[in-house]
């Protein structure tokens, strides 16, 4: 109800809620909103993390956590949302297009063959980074550092992979025969054009 009444800057969402499953609530939020969502949970299994990220969570924090780490993660998400998300403003108007994929940097919108695509701030940031660096193979480490603004760790590869998979589903990109985001095995990702 609060998400409907107010437009939050960020949502901290626990998976285990008394009335509704946190994953179900995340689906409801993502159907209409793109603001950052950080999942908080005592369930730290890899499958839970992958499910949360696949449904559109921007980050996943397992209890117990250090309060200062949570504050830092919130600040990082808000910084990204303001830089890459729908709250951002930019003086220079620009529209980037690659093979039917169009990113309008003014309105922060993405279309594929003129069909609107709803992206989370992280998905938008990933796509924008790849399009701005089209023709270049972007390593997983570079992509993670640029989009998440954090130091790359071994587990970061899974985070990037899950977001890329979710983004591919949204833009109708087949991983086996990609039209847009190509995986260069052992190196990273590229958008040609």
C-alpha positions as semicolon CSV with decimal commas, in nm:
position;residue;x (nm);y (nm);z (nm)
1;X;0,000;0,000;0,000
2;X;0,284;0,240;0,082
3;X;0,447;0,175;-0,255
4;X;0,120;0,279;-0,420
5;X;0,070;0,590;-0,203
6;X;0,423;0,731;-0,220
7;X;0,702;0,715;-0,477
8;X;0,998;0,586;-0,272
9;X;1,357;0,652;-0,374
10;X;1,456;0,299;-0,271
11;X;1,292;-0,007;-0,113
12;X;1,450;-0,242;0,142
13;X;1,245;-0,558;0,106
14;X;1,255;-0,860;0,336
15;X;1,167;-1,193;0,177
16;X;0,988;-1,331;0,483
17;X;0,689;-1,102;0,540
18;X;0,378;-1,183;0,744
19;X;0,116;-1,120;0,471
20;X;0,293;-1,179;0,139
21;X;0,611;-1,343;0,015
22;X;0,884;-1,084;-0,056
23;X;0,943;-1,229;-0,402
24;X;0,574;-1,183;-0,485
25;X;0,585;-0,824;-0,361
26;X;0,897;-0,765;-0,573
27;X;0,706;-0,888;-0,882
28;X;0,426;-0,643;-0,801
29;X;0,670;-0,353;-0,756
30;X;0,860;-0,432;-1,078
31;X;0,538;-0,446;-1,279
32;X;0,504;-0,068;-1,236
33;X;0,820;0,083;-1,084
34;X;1,192;0,100;-1,160
35;X;1,330;0,243;-0,834
36;X;1,605;0,037;-0,665
37;X;1,504;-0,262;-0,452
38;X;1,746;-0,424;-0,209
39;X;1,639;-0,763;-0,076
40;X;1,710;-0,834;0,292
41;X;1,690;-1,194;0,403
42;X;1,815;-1,461;0,637
43;X;1,800;-1,704;0,344
44;X;2,141;-1,686;0,185
45;X;2,124;-1,977;-0,057
46;X;2,249;-1,919;-0,411
47;X;1,905;-2,009;-0,553
48;X;1,731;-1,743;-0,341
49;X;1,984;-1,481;-0,451
50;X;1,945;-1,577;-0,817
51;X;1,564;-1,571;-0,789
52;X;1,568;-1,226;-0,625
53;X;1,806;-1,081;-0,884
54;X;1,616;-1,246;-1,169
55;X;1,291;-1,088;-1,053
56;X;1,450;-0,744;-1,066
57;X;1,617;-0,687;-0,728
58;X;1,915;-0,454;-0,761
59;X;2,104;-0,601;-0,466
60;X;2,073;-0,884;-0,215
61;X;2,190;-0,856;0,148
62;X;2,199;-1,160;0,378
63;X;2,136;-1,126;0,753
64;X;2,319;-1,069;0,972
65;X;2,478;-0,770;0,800
66;X;2,677;-0,470;0,916
67;X;2,461;-0,155;0,925
68;X;2,732;0,056;0,763
69;X;2,755;-0,190;0,473
70;X;2,379;-0,164;0,420
71;X;2,400;0,217;0,426
72;X;2,684;0,205;0,170
73;X;2,482;-0,027;-0,055
74;X;2,180;0,204;-0,030
75;X;2,392;0,506;-0,120
76;X;2,544;0,318;-0,417
77;X;2,199;0,221;-0,548
78;X;2,066;0,575;-0,507
79;X;2,374;0,716;-0,681
80;X;2,321;0,476;-0,974
81;X;1,948;0,550;-0,986
82;X;2,016;0,922;-1,005
83;X;2,293;0,880;-1,262
84;X;2,135;0,616;-1,485
85;X;1,773;0,578;-1,375
86;X;1,449;0,760;-1,436
87;X;1,520;1,027;-1,173
88;X;1,827;1,148;-1,355
89;X;1,844;1,458;-1,568
90;X;2,104;1,534;-1,828
91;X;2,162;1,846;-2,031
92;X;2,275;1,679;-2,351
93;X;2,000;1,511;-2,548
94;X;2,113;1,184;-2,699
95;X;1,961;0,878;-2,855
96;X;2,174;0,571;-2,913
97;X;2,062;0,305;-3,162
98;X;2,203;-0,033;-3,255
99;X;2,016;-0,268;-3,489
100;X;1,665;-0,171;-3,370
101;X;1,766;-0,125;-3,005
102;X;1,726;0,240;-2,904
103;X;1,824;0,408;-2,578
104;X;1,694;0,759;-2,521
105;X;1,923;0,914;-2,262
106;X;1,689;1,208;-2,204
107;X;1,384;1,003;-2,110
108;X;1,588;0,704;-1,986
109;X;1,384;0,473;-2,206
110;X;1,472;0,163;-2,404
111;X;1,290;0,033;-2,709
112;X;1,345;-0,268;-2,932
113;X;1,193;-0,229;-3,279
114;X;0,988;0,061;-3,132
115;X;0,849;-0,168;-2,857
116;X;0,905;-0,018;-2,508
117;X;1,122;-0,225;-2,273
118;X;1,092;-0,171;-1,898
119;X;1,438;-0,185;-1,738
120;X;1,549;-0,158;-1,378
121;X;1,816;0,108;-1,314
122;X;2,088;-0,159;-1,311
123;X;1,964;-0,316;-1,635
124;X;1,952;0,028;-1,797
125;X;2,305;0,103;-1,674
126;X;2,437;-0,228;-1,811
127;X;2,274;-0,174;-2,149
128;X;2,383;0,189;-2,170
129;X;2,743;0,097;-2,083
130;X;2,753;-0,179;-2,344
131;X;2,596;0,042;-2,613
132;X;2,829;0,333;-2,532
133;X;3,122;0,090;-2,567
134;X;2,980;-0,095;-2,870
135;X;3,233;-0,272;-3,083
136;X;3,453;-0,327;-2,776
137;X;3,453;-0,640;-2,562
138;X;3,373;-0,530;-2,207
139;X;3,512;-0,762;-1,942
140;X;3,287;-0,882;-1,662
141;X;3,518;-0,705;-1,416
142;X;3,495;-0,373;-1,604
143;X;3,116;-0,399;-1,637
144;X;3,071;-0,479;-1,267
145;X;3,302;-0,195;-1,155
146;X;3,137;0,057;-1,390
147;X;2,775;-0,033;-1,311
148;X;2,787;-0,144;-0,948
149;X;3,069;0,092;-0,848
150;X;3,222;-0,174;-0,625
151;X;3,534;-0,387;-0,623
152;X;3,498;-0,704;-0,830
153;X;3,498;-1,034;-0,640
154;X;3,462;-1,394;-0,761
155;X;3,089;-1,398;-0,678
156;X;3,036;-1,080;-0,882
157;X;3,044;-1,284;-1,205
158;X;2,717;-1,453;-1,108
159;X;2,557;-1,116;-1,035
160;X;2,651;-0,982;-1,378
161;X;2,543;-1,306;-1,549
162;X;2,199;-1,302;-1,384
163;X;2,139;-0,937;-1,477
164;X;2,251;-0,999;-1,837
165;X;2,019;-1,302;-1,860
166;X;1,725;-1,100;-1,727
167;X;1,807;-0,812;-1,963
168;X;1,825;-1,050;-2,259
169;X;1,478;-1,184;-2,174
170;X;1,338;-0,831;-2,171
171;X;1,493;-0,724;-2,502
172;X;1,410;-1,056;-2,670
173;X;1,772;-1,158;-2,713
174;X;1,842;-1,531;-2,754
175;X;2,163;-1,624;-2,570
176;X;2,236;-1,906;-2,820
177;X;2,196;-1,673;-3,120
178;X;2,214;-1,317;-2,982
179;X;2,100;-1,018;-3,181
180;X;2,236;-0,762;-2,935
181;X;2,442;-0,878;-2,635
182;X;2,709;-1,125;-2,741
183;X;2,900;-1,331;-2,485
184;X;3,272;-1,361;-2,555
185;X;3,354;-1,671;-2,352
186;X;3,613;-1,618;-2,081
187;X;3,632;-1,244;-2,154
188;X;3,302;-1,059;-2,126
189;X;3,023;-0,908;-2,335
190;X;2,992;-0,692;-2,642
191;X;2,734;-0,517;-2,853
192;X;2,856;-0,486;-3,209
193;X;2,767;-0,194;-3,429
